[in-house]
């Protein structure tokens, strides 16, 4: 409805959100140092707030059956592949589809959503990113994800909740503020930092040909020119929680990649899930305003005709305009 | 639509397919979950040396599997972590469906078998590629053992 508000200035929304976050914030001291401490909750806080009617816990996993084996009591499941992506085109739900999905999970526009999942929250962060494209205000990540919750021996249940459907408005997805397409990335080369979140072997192009691969995924190996390789795991501590702000800053800002608040940044990986995890750290934890995730990522770039590619461990130069 | 391929399918795999197709889509997920719980433990010789099993790169989860030919009969062994139930379910289907077949019967299993279980919407084709990868590798392992025999 408010196209003006959501284009370009979308990041401003994140600074206004404390007023419209219905569930209380997690006051844990170590979270307060982040640019947007309201974006993370600890396992302890979540355990104490599960009964809050303003809060819906959502599990998003790589493994489509993991939720069924046991989940946080009251949590609903949203699958990145079968729920968020369209079955035919490679794109996300539209406004009405998103409204139907969230409404069916008992989520209203003002509901506080806490996301968690397997694989160090890759898919939870990806879902958080998609929810942010739709401008859902109060989206938080469970720091440490499913692994930490399970490791701490906290409650799991196989009881699947039957939420009372909620009215969720149909909101147009904003594909300009936090999402980058291939053409945006081409225009971005030489204009700002590009962060490649994949493993070093994927970055150099060494790893691509997988024996007996039943359906070839990517035709070319390497990375997008000018990209710096910072594998996603660099952003987390051993228990899967995000590193303290000072450590994140040393990796991505002064002393590391040198990203400043004035930079326009794009992150990518293979299909955009691991880079959502880093997008979340850059935008919400370090407060870098303009960070877009390129969800086409290497499965698009490595198959595209006549796009520049660099092999090896150096970022490479932007092609001459 | 894939019934043309049906006659070639061994009874064990055909029954598994019928069991899936008889259910609604959400119930199929539950059946896959049951399969994941039924994945047998590795025989001692593999449990002691998991390196003998081959890693299946197509699966994002760390799954190892091996199709062993002994006395003219195939056995399929696999191990995958508890936190990867989908992968365990795929492996369990193959363990139950391939074990006891002759090498030729395994080689004749259509490549698209994973897509015939009615799971493409509930699980997604992308994920089913993981099972296709296991099947492809199992066939190659059978061929290699026949050649070495």
Tab-separated table of C-alpha atoms in Angstrom:
chain	number	residue	atom	x	y	z
A	1	UNK	CA	0.000	0.000	0.000
A	2	UNK	CA	2.796	2.476	0.757
A	3	UNK	CA	5.129	2.046	-2.163
A	4	UNK	CA	6.964	5.245	-1.322
A	5	UNK	CA	7.777	4.123	2.163
A	6	UNK	CA	9.085	0.761	1.164
A	7	UNK	CA	11.383	1.804	-1.651
A	8	UNK	CA	14.827	3.111	-0.930
A	9	UNK	CA	14.103	4.237	2.593
A	10	UNK	CA	13.027	0.806	3.706
A	11	UNK	CA	15.883	0.463	6.152
A	12	UNK	CA	14.500	3.343	8.166
A	13	UNK	CA	11.691	1.081	9.183
A	14	UNK	CA	14.048	-0.929	11.285
A	15	UNK	CA	14.852	2.056	13.469
A	16	UNK	CA	11.216	2.750	14.253
A	17	UNK	CA	10.272	-0.713	15.205
A	18	UNK	CA	10.652	-0.756	18.928
A	19	UNK	CA	7.341	1.008	19.281
A	20	UNK	CA	5.417	-1.553	17.291
A	21	UNK	CA	6.947	-4.714	18.661
A	22	UNK	CA	4.166	-6.283	20.733
A	23	UNK	CA	6.085	-8.922	22.673
A	24	UNK	CA	8.620	-7.630	25.197
A	25	UNK	CA	12.246	-7.423	24.110
A	26	UNK	CA	14.900	-9.794	25.382
A	27	UNK	CA	16.915	-7.725	27.877
A	28	UNK	CA	19.933	-10.072	27.871
A	29	UNK	CA	22.983	-7.779	28.152
A	30	UNK	CA	25.066	-9.384	25.407
A	31	UNK	CA	22.310	-8.645	22.857
A	32	UNK	CA	22.171	-4.954	23.725
A	33	UNK	CA	25.455	-4.161	22.013
A	34	UNK	CA	24.033	-5.011	18.588
A	35	UNK	CA	22.635	-2.257	16.380
A	36	UNK	CA	19.182	-3.856	16.601
A	37	UNK	CA	19.059	-5.933	19.760
A	38	UNK	CA	15.316	-6.360	19.230
A	39	UNK	CA	16.102	-8.752	16.366
A	40	UNK	CA	17.528	-11.565	18.474
A	41	UNK	CA	16.204	-13.583	21.376
A	42	UNK	CA	18.051	-16.051	23.565
A	43	UNK	CA	16.842	-19.586	24.199
A	44	UNK	CA	16.231	-18.663	27.847
A	45	UNK	CA	14.026	-15.704	26.913
A	46	UNK	CA	12.054	-17.791	24.462
A	47	UNK	CA	11.510	-20.546	27.009
A	48	UNK	CA	10.058	-17.923	29.368
A	49	UNK	CA	7.881	-16.288	26.721
A	50	UNK	CA	6.353	-19.255	24.905
A	51	UNK	CA	2.930	-18.548	26.390
A	52	UNK	CA	2.841	-14.943	25.136
A	53	UNK	CA	-0.218	-14.702	22.852
A	54	UNK	CA	1.413	-11.913	20.792
A	55	UNK	CA	4.227	-14.215	19.780
A	56	UNK	CA	4.310	-17.010	17.202
A	57	UNK	CA	7.344	-19.275	17.006
A	58	UNK	CA	8.126	-20.511	13.491
A	59	UNK	CA	10.491	-23.366	12.634
A	60	UNK	CA	12.166	-23.255	9.202
A	61	UNK	CA	14.508	-26.106	8.379
A	62	UNK	CA	16.518	-27.485	5.564
A	63	UNK	CA	15.103	-30.906	6.417
A	64	UNK	CA	11.409	-30.932	5.625
A	65	UNK	CA	10.669	-33.626	8.242
A	66	UNK	CA	12.695	-32.333	11.168
A	67	UNK	CA	9.805	-30.342	12.645
A	68	UNK	CA	7.712	-33.528	12.726
A	69	UNK	CA	10.312	-35.318	14.836
A	70	UNK	CA	9.865	-32.719	17.589
A	71	UNK	CA	9.769	-28.931	17.800
A	72	UNK	CA	9.577	-26.115	20.312
A	73	UNK	CA	6.163	-26.319	22.026
A	74	UNK	CA	3.609	-24.245	20.128
A	75	UNK	CA	5.879	-23.646	17.124
A	76	UNK	CA	4.412	-23.790	13.630
A	77	UNK	CA	6.351	-24.906	10.553
A	78	UNK	CA	7.074	-22.903	7.431
A	79	UNK	CA	9.153	-24.660	4.803
A	80	UNK	CA	11.316	-22.441	2.618
A	81	UNK	CA	10.854	-24.600	-0.422
A	82	UNK	CA	7.271	-25.849	-0.327
A	83	UNK	CA	5.746	-22.794	1.400
A	84	UNK	CA	7.749	-19.686	0.428
A	85	UNK	CA	8.754	-20.475	-3.138
A	86	UNK	CA	6.327	-20.813	-6.006
A	87	UNK	CA	6.021	-24.331	-7.389
A	88	UNK	CA	6.774	-23.334	-10.984
A	89	UNK	CA	8.521	-19.987	-11.326
A	90	UNK	CA	11.669	-19.353	-9.320
A	91	UNK	CA	10.244	-16.602	-7.129
A	92	UNK	CA	8.480	-16.098	-3.833
A	93	UNK	CA	4.817	-15.947	-2.957
A	94	UNK	CA	2.919	-12.844	-3.917
A	95	UNK	CA	1.073	-10.611	-1.463
A	96	UNK	CA	-2.173	-12.611	-1.351
A	97	UNK	CA	-0.262	-15.909	-1.090
A	98	UNK	CA	1.857	-14.569	1.751
A	99	UNK	CA	-1.234	-13.247	3.544
A	100	UNK	CA	-2.888	-16.645	3.269
A	101	UNK	CA	0.197	-18.505	4.505
A	102	UNK	CA	0.803	-16.291	7.538
A	103	UNK	CA	-2.889	-16.006	8.357
A	104	UNK	CA	-3.181	-19.799	8.346
A	105	UNK	CA	-0.388	-19.963	10.932
A	106	UNK	CA	-2.225	-17.583	13.232
A	107	UNK	CA	0.112	-14.698	12.434
A	108	UNK	CA	-1.252	-11.162	12.120
A	109	UNK	CA	0.594	-8.121	10.817
A	110	UNK	CA	1.499	-7.049	14.386
A	111	UNK	CA	2.462	-10.487	15.652
A	112	UNK	CA	5.963	-10.967	16.988
A	113	UNK	CA	7.596	-13.785	15.025
A	114	UNK	CA	10.524	-15.739	16.426
A	115	UNK	CA	12.228	-17.905	13.820
A	116	UNK	CA	14.542	-20.810	14.461
A	117	UNK	CA	15.776	-23.784	12.498
A	118	UNK	CA	18.425	-26.378	11.758
A	119	UNK	CA	21.825	-25.868	10.163
A	120	UNK	CA	22.665	-22.857	12.331
A	121	UNK	CA	19.526	-21.010	11.357
A	122	UNK	CA	20.313	-20.754	7.612
A	123	UNK	CA	16.713	-21.354	6.644
A	124	UNK	CA	15.343	-19.423	9.578
A	125	UNK	CA	17.414	-16.431	8.455
A	126	UNK	CA	16.241	-16.990	4.883
A	127	UNK	CA	12.627	-16.995	6.071
A	128	UNK	CA	13.331	-13.871	8.154
A	129	UNK	CA	14.656	-12.218	5.004
A	130	UNK	CA	11.570	-13.170	2.974
A	131	UNK	CA	9.305	-11.918	5.768
A	132	UNK	CA	11.267	-8.665	5.707
A	133	UNK	CA	10.631	-8.318	1.967
A	134	UNK	CA	6.963	-8.249	2.896
A	135	UNK	CA	7.698	-5.619	5.548
A	136	UNK	CA	6.669	-7.719	8.530
A	137	UNK	CA	7.868	-5.464	11.338
A	138	UNK	CA	8.690	-7.762	14.219
A	139	UNK	CA	10.776	-10.680	12.988
A	140	UNK	CA	13.340	-12.062	15.401
A	141	UNK	CA	15.806	-14.944	15.264
A	142	UNK	CA	16.399	-17.400	18.058
A	143	UNK	CA	20.150	-16.962	18.541
A	144	UNK	CA	21.825	-20.350	18.200
A	145	UNK	CA	18.802	-21.888	16.489
A	146	UNK	CA	17.443	-25.364	16.930
A	147	UNK	CA	20.831	-26.876	17.742
A	148	UNK	CA	21.321	-24.737	20.815
A	149	UNK	CA	17.760	-25.302	22.052
A	150	UNK	CA	18.243	-29.073	21.728
A	151	UNK	CA	21.776	-28.998	23.160
A	152	UNK	CA	20.458	-27.246	26.245
A	153	UNK	CA	17.956	-30.052	26.748
A	154	UNK	CA	14.944	-27.776	26.397
A	155	UNK	CA	11.427	-29.043	25.727
A	156	UNK	CA	10.430	-30.440	22.357
A	157	UNK	CA	7.041	-31.800	21.391
A	158	UNK	CA	5.511	-33.610	18.453
A	159	UNK	CA	2.127	-31.966	19.120
A	160	UNK	CA	1.272	-29.897	16.078
A	161	UNK	CA	-0.674	-26.766	17.038
A	162	UNK	CA	-3.883	-25.866	15.236
A	163	UNK	CA	-3.709	-22.079	15.202
A	164	UNK	CA	-6.827	-19.972	14.942
A	165	UNK	CA	-6.505	-18.345	11.516
A	166	UNK	CA	-5.618	-14.663	11.672
A	167	UNK	CA	-6.353	-11.832	9.272
A	168	UNK	CA	-3.121	-10.947	7.500
A	169	UNK	CA	-3.305	-8.088	5.006
A	170	UNK	CA	-2.173	-8.567	1.440
A	171	UNK	CA	1.042	-6.542	1.212
A	172	UNK	CA	3.059	-6.052	-1.931
A	173	UNK	CA	6.525	-7.585	-1.692
A	174	UNK	CA	9.308	-5.007	-1.803
A	175	UNK	CA	11.944	-6.401	-4.162
A	176	UNK	CA	14.149	-3.310	-4.209
A	177	UNK	CA	15.266	-2.579	-0.650
A	178	UNK	CA	16.696	-5.874	0.531
A	179	UNK	CA	16.667	-8.021	-2.593
A	180	UNK	CA	19.074	-7.902	-5.521
A	181	UNK	CA	18.558	-9.438	-8.949
A	182	UNK	CA	21.253	-10.410	-11.448
A	183	UNK	CA	20.953	-7.065	-13.257
A	184	UNK	CA	21.381	-5.249	-9.935
A	185	UNK	CA	24.537	-7.218	-9.246
A	186	UNK	CA	25.945	-6.404	-12.704
A	187	UNK	CA	25.292	-2.719	-12.072
A	188	UNK	CA	26.818	-3.031	-8.610
A	189	UNK	CA	30.245	-4.304	-9.739
A	190	UNK	CA	32.839	-1.733	-8.753
A	191	UNK	CA	30.241	0.320	-6.890
A	192	UNK	CA	30.268	-1.393	-3.515
A	193	UNK	CA	31.191	-4.439	-1.489
A	194	UNK	CA	30.083	-7.847	-2.639
A	195	UNK	CA	30.284	-10.646	-0.069
A	196	UNK	CA	30.452	-14.277	-1.180
A	197	UNK	CA	29.339	-16.482	1.684
A	198	UNK	CA	30.230	-19.870	0.164
A	199	UNK	CA	33.081	-22.201	1.078
A	200	UNK	CA	36.563	-21.271	-0.210
A	201	UNK	CA	36.418	-24.214	-2.660
A	202	UNK	CA	33.202	-22.937	-4.188
A	203	UNK	CA	34.644	-19.407	-4.318
A	204	UNK	CA	37.766	-20.385	-6.231
A	205	UNK	CA	35.813	-22.575	-8.610
A	206	UNK	CA	37.717	-25.670	-7.566
A	207	UNK	CA	34.571	-27.401	-6.354
A	208	UNK	CA	31.852	-27.828	-8.917
A	209	UNK	CA	31.938	-31.150	-10.673
A	210	UNK	CA	30.363	-33.667	-8.410
A	211	UNK	CA	30.645	-37.237	-9.638
A	212	UNK	CA	27.358	-38.793	-10.757
A	213	UNK	CA	25.456	-35.636	-10.003
A	214	UNK	CA	21.975	-36.593	-11.171
A	215	UNK	CA	21.009	-33.135	-12.274
A	216	UNK	CA	23.844	-30.758	-12.991
A	217	UNK	CA	23.367	-27.747	-10.760
A	218	UNK	CA	25.827	-25.179	-12.038
A	219	UNK	CA	27.750	-25.021	-15.276
A	220	UNK	CA	30.593	-22.698	-14.308
A	221	UNK	CA	32.706	-22.342	-11.182
A	222	UNK	CA	34.266	-19.313	-9.550
A	223	UNK	CA	32.804	-16.114	-8.173
A	224	UNK	CA	31.365	-12.769	-9.162
A	225	UNK	CA	34.184	-10.236	-9.858
A	226	UNK	CA	35.137	-8.063	-6.860
A	227	UNK	CA	33.499	-10.457	-4.369
A	228	UNK	CA	35.261	-11.128	-1.087
A	229	UNK	CA	34.908	-14.577	0.367
A	230	UNK	CA	33.703	-14.642	3.962
A	231	UNK	CA	32.107	-18.030	4.630
A	232	UNK	CA	28.924	-17.709	6.677
A	233	UNK	CA	30.322	-19.641	9.633
A	234	UNK	CA	32.790	-16.819	10.214
A	235	UNK	CA	29.896	-14.922	11.809
A	236	UNK	CA	29.069	-17.457	14.508
A	237	UNK	CA	30.617	-18.763	17.698
A	238	UNK	CA	31.024	-22.438	18.455
A	239	UNK	CA	27.509	-22.770	19.896
A	240	UNK	CA	25.994	-21.304	16.715
A	241	UNK	CA	25.102	-17.939	18.248
A	242	UNK	CA	26.237	-14.817	16.436
A	243	UNK	CA	29.618	-13.508	17.534
A	244	UNK	CA	29.709	-10.384	19.733
A	245	UNK	CA	29.372	-7.133	17.840
A	246	UNK	CA	33.029	-6.166	18.164
A	247	UNK	CA	34.090	-9.455	16.588
A	248	UNK	CA	31.570	-9.116	13.772
A	249	UNK	CA	32.759	-5.557	13.166
A	250	UNK	CA	36.366	-6.727	12.971
A	251	UNK	CA	35.381	-9.212	10.260
A	252	UNK	CA	33.153	-7.064	8.083
A	253	UNK	CA	33.983	-3.447	8.959
A	254	UNK	CA	37.215	-1.585	9.778
A	255	UNK	CA	40.141	-3.969	10.021
A	256	UNK	CA	38.304	-6.603	7.978
A	257	UNK	CA	36.359	-6.105	4.771
A	258	UNK	CA	36.198	-2.390	5.528
A	259	UNK	CA	32.459	-2.001	4.914
A	260	UNK	CA	31.132	1.365	6.077
A	261	UNK	CA	27.579	2.526	6.798
A	262	UNK	CA	27.643	4.468	3.518
A	263	UNK	CA	28.359	1.377	1.437
A	264	UNK	CA	25.772	-0.412	-0.573
A	265	UNK	CA	26.393	-4.092	0.045
A	266	UNK	CA	25.234	-7.261	-1.703
A	267	UNK	CA	25.534	-10.771	-0.264
A	268	UNK	CA	25.189	-14.046	-2.142
A	269	UNK	CA	25.896	-17.752	-1.867
A	270	UNK	CA	24.490	-20.706	-3.810
A	271	UNK	CA	20.760	-20.170	-3.497
A	272	UNK	CA	20.621	-17.304	-1.020
A	273	UNK	CA	20.123	-19.115	2.284
A	274	UNK	CA	23.593	-18.910	3.820
A	275	UNK	CA	23.859	-15.337	2.585
A	276	UNK	CA	20.595	-14.503	4.390
A	277	UNK	CA	22.379	-15.489	7.586
A	278	UNK	CA	25.139	-12.972	6.830
A	279	UNK	CA	22.630	-10.397	5.514
A	280	UNK	CA	20.973	-10.573	8.923
A	281	UNK	CA	24.295	-9.964	10.705
A	282	UNK	CA	25.294	-7.061	8.469
A	283	UNK	CA	21.942	-5.292	8.497
A	284	UNK	CA	20.434	-5.984	11.889
A	285	UNK	CA	23.424	-6.724	14.115
A	286	UNK	CA	25.955	-4.276	12.662
A	287	UNK	CA	23.321	-1.798	11.497
A	288	UNK	CA	24.651	-1.345	7.956
A	289	UNK	CA	21.663	0.320	6.298
A	290	UNK	CA	21.848	-0.798	2.672
A	291	UNK	CA	22.389	-4.546	2.414
A	292	UNK	CA	20.702	-6.611	-0.270
A	293	UNK	CA	20.680	-10.393	-0.636
A	294	UNK	CA	21.053	-11.800	-4.151
A	295	UNK	CA	18.864	-14.896	-3.963
A	296	UNK	CA	19.601	-15.975	-7.529
A	297	UNK	CA	23.144	-16.437	-6.247
A	298	UNK	CA	25.543	-18.887	-7.847
A	299	UNK	CA	22.855	-21.189	-9.220
A	300	UNK	CA	21.825	-18.283	-11.422
A	301	UNK	CA	25.160	-16.543	-12.015
A	302	UNK	CA	27.087	-19.755	-12.700
A	303	UNK	CA	24.534	-20.698	-15.358
A	304	UNK	CA	24.017	-17.280	-16.929
A	305	UNK	CA	25.337	-16.486	-20.395
A	306	UNK	CA	27.958	-13.751	-20.786
A	307	UNK	CA	28.319	-12.640	-17.188
A	308	UNK	CA	31.842	-12.051	-15.884
A	309	UNK	CA	33.323	-14.732	-13.616
A	310	UNK	CA	36.603	-14.833	-11.735
A	311	UNK	CA	38.303	-18.119	-10.829
A	312	UNK	CA	40.851	-18.406	-8.043
A	313	UNK	CA	41.193	-16.868	-4.632
A	314	UNK	CA	41.491	-13.188	-5.621
A	315	UNK	CA	38.367	-10.984	-5.857
A	316	UNK	CA	39.240	-9.802	-9.357
A	317	UNK	CA	38.423	-6.555	-11.096
A	318	UNK	CA	35.077	-5.123	-12.118
A	319	UNK	CA	34.787	-5.322	-15.897
A	320	UNK	CA	35.380	-2.042	-17.720
A	321	UNK	CA	32.051	-0.264	-18.203
B	1	UNK	CA	1.320	-41.179	-15.894
B	2	UNK	CA	4.377	-43.272	-15.023
B	3	UNK	CA	2.507	-46.560	-15.014
B	4	UNK	CA	4.297	-47.614	-18.187
B	5	UNK	CA	7.417	-48.137	-16.127
B	6	UNK	CA	5.591	-50.143	-13.487
B	7	UNK	CA	6.193	-53.681	-14.760
B	8	UNK	CA	9.932	-53.248	-14.457
B	9	UNK	CA	9.696	-52.324	-10.787
B	10	UNK	CA	10.535	-55.115	-8.321
B	11	UNK	CA	7.754	-56.032	-5.894
B	12	UNK	CA	9.499	-54.502	-2.877
B	13	UNK	CA	9.750	-51.068	-4.501
B	14	UNK	CA	6.312	-51.311	-6.101
B	15	UNK	CA	4.744	-51.933	-2.692
B	16	UNK	CA	6.520	-48.967	-1.175
B	17	UNK	CA	5.265	-46.820	-4.031
B	18	UNK	CA	1.706	-48.062	-3.611
B	19	UNK	CA	1.838	-47.376	0.121
B	20	UNK	CA	2.832	-43.761	-0.525
B	21	UNK	CA	0.342	-43.166	-3.321
B	22	UNK	CA	-2.545	-44.538	-1.240
B	23	UNK	CA	-2.091	-41.661	1.225
B	24	UNK	CA	-2.875	-37.954	1.179
B	25	UNK	CA	0.112	-35.660	0.663
B	26	UNK	CA	0.484	-34.762	4.328
B	27	UNK	CA	0.172	-38.407	5.361
B	28	UNK	CA	2.972	-39.250	2.943
B	29	UNK	CA	5.291	-37.075	5.030
B	30	UNK	CA	4.331	-39.141	8.069
B	31	UNK	CA	5.092	-42.338	6.178
B	32	UNK	CA	8.482	-40.957	5.177
B	33	UNK	CA	9.059	-40.164	8.839
B	34	UNK	CA	8.209	-43.783	9.714
B	35	UNK	CA	10.727	-44.971	7.145
B	36	UNK	CA	13.333	-42.678	8.685
B	37	UNK	CA	12.799	-44.375	12.051
B	38	UNK	CA	13.172	-47.780	10.464
B	39	UNK	CA	16.586	-47.179	8.912
B	40	UNK	CA	18.497	-50.215	10.190
B	41	UNK	CA	21.747	-49.808	12.076
B	42	UNK	CA	24.874	-50.538	10.093
B	43	UNK	CA	26.304	-54.043	10.257
B	44	UNK	CA	29.289	-54.174	12.592
B	45	UNK	CA	31.917	-54.187	9.823
B	46	UNK	CA	30.621	-50.872	8.473
B	47	UNK	CA	29.805	-49.344	11.828
B	48	UNK	CA	33.421	-49.923	12.823
B	49	UNK	CA	34.750	-48.388	9.589
B	50	UNK	CA	32.239	-45.887	8.184
B	51	UNK	CA	34.887	-44.827	5.656
B	52	UNK	CA	33.976	-47.943	3.687
B	53	UNK	CA	30.672	-46.276	2.889
B	54	UNK	CA	30.608	-43.628	0.221
B	55	UNK	CA	29.513	-40.086	0.990
B	56	UNK	CA	26.508	-39.027	-1.085
B	57	UNK	CA	27.352	-35.518	-2.235
B	58	UNK	CA	23.889	-34.794	-3.612
B	59	UNK	CA	22.460	-34.780	-0.118
B	60	UNK	CA	23.178	-31.661	1.843
B	61	UNK	CA	23.228	-33.802	4.967
B	62	UNK	CA	26.195	-36.017	5.704
B	63	UNK	CA	24.855	-39.345	4.518
B	64	UNK	CA	27.005	-42.347	3.708
B	65	UNK	CA	25.716	-45.332	1.819
B	66	UNK	CA	26.902	-48.462	0.099
B	67	UNK	CA	25.277	-51.150	-2.040
B	68	UNK	CA	27.021	-54.441	-1.390
B	69	UNK	CA	26.754	-57.472	-3.656
B	70	UNK	CA	27.264	-60.805	-1.931
B	71	UNK	CA	26.231	-64.239	-3.171
B	72	UNK	CA	24.381	-62.684	-6.080
B	73	UNK	CA	22.181	-60.540	-3.853
B	74	UNK	CA	22.339	-56.794	-3.197
B	75	UNK	CA	22.246	-55.207	0.255
B	76	UNK	CA	21.994	-51.468	0.715
B	77	UNK	CA	23.446	-49.912	3.859
B	78	UNK	CA	23.291	-46.273	4.875
B	79	UNK	CA	23.823	-44.006	7.817
B	80	UNK	CA	22.657	-40.433	8.311
B	81	UNK	CA	22.292	-38.280	11.417
B	82	UNK	CA	19.079	-38.208	13.443
B	83	UNK	CA	18.680	-34.510	12.614
B	84	UNK	CA	18.349	-35.378	8.926
B	85	UNK	CA	15.126	-37.432	8.966
B	86	UNK	CA	14.296	-36.784	5.303
B	87	UNK	CA	17.638	-38.198	4.223
B	88	UNK	CA	17.217	-41.115	6.613
B	89	UNK	CA	13.784	-41.743	5.139
B	90	UNK	CA	15.165	-41.816	1.593
B	91	UNK	CA	17.958	-44.188	2.645
B	92	UNK	CA	15.493	-46.398	4.484
B	93	UNK	CA	13.252	-46.688	1.420
B	94	UNK	CA	16.234	-47.854	-0.613
B	95	UNK	CA	17.454	-50.151	2.152
B	96	UNK	CA	14.053	-51.865	2.249
B	97	UNK	CA	13.425	-51.681	-1.478
B	98	UNK	CA	16.817	-52.689	-2.897
B	99	UNK	CA	18.031	-55.210	-0.358
B	100	UNK	CA	17.466	-58.773	-1.503
B	101	UNK	CA	17.247	-57.882	-5.200
B	102	UNK	CA	19.559	-59.309	-7.815
B	103	UNK	CA	22.187	-56.944	-9.242
B	104	UNK	CA	20.292	-56.807	-12.538
B	105	UNK	CA	17.044	-55.910	-10.772
B	106	UNK	CA	18.818	-53.021	-9.050
B	107	UNK	CA	20.292	-51.829	-12.335
B	108	UNK	CA	16.805	-51.928	-13.873
B	109	UNK	CA	15.210	-49.691	-11.266
B	110	UNK	CA	14.117	-46.596	-13.169
B	111	UNK	CA	16.075	-43.451	-12.344
B	112	UNK	CA	12.834	-41.590	-11.774
B	113	UNK	CA	11.658	-43.951	-9.017
B	114	UNK	CA	12.112	-41.220	-6.340
B	115	UNK	CA	9.736	-39.007	-8.307
B	116	UNK	CA	7.056	-41.707	-8.407
B	117	UNK	CA	6.291	-41.668	-4.691
B	118	UNK	CA	3.969	-38.682	-4.788
B	119	UNK	CA	6.374	-36.570	-2.740
B	120	UNK	CA	7.313	-33.913	-5.271
B	121	UNK	CA	4.999	-31.309	-3.773
B	122	UNK	CA	5.295	-32.134	-0.074
B	123	UNK	CA	9.047	-32.722	-0.147
B	124	UNK	CA	10.128	-31.019	-3.434
B	125	UNK	CA	12.027	-32.307	-6.439
B	126	UNK	CA	15.170	-30.583	-5.208
B	127	UNK	CA	15.222	-32.727	-2.089
B	128	UNK	CA	14.238	-35.875	-3.954
B	129	UNK	CA	17.428	-35.393	-5.966
B	130	UNK	CA	19.127	-36.644	-2.832
B	131	UNK	CA	17.429	-40.004	-3.165
B	132	UNK	CA	18.114	-40.069	-6.892
B	133	UNK	CA	21.795	-39.524	-6.054
B	134	UNK	CA	21.790	-42.469	-3.644
B	135	UNK	CA	20.143	-44.678	-6.253
B	136	UNK	CA	22.602	-43.659	-8.982
B	137	UNK	CA	25.530	-44.378	-6.713
B	138	UNK	CA	24.104	-47.709	-5.603
B	139	UNK	CA	23.863	-48.783	-9.238
B	140	UNK	CA	27.426	-47.706	-9.932
B	141	UNK	CA	28.663	-49.596	-6.891
B	142	UNK	CA	26.853	-52.720	-8.079
B	143	UNK	CA	28.416	-52.387	-11.555
B	144	UNK	CA	31.882	-51.950	-10.044
B	145	UNK	CA	31.509	-55.054	-7.894
B	146	UNK	CA	30.225	-57.118	-10.805
B	147	UNK	CA	33.202	-55.982	-12.892
B	148	UNK	CA	35.655	-56.862	-10.115
B	149	UNK	CA	34.126	-60.272	-9.479
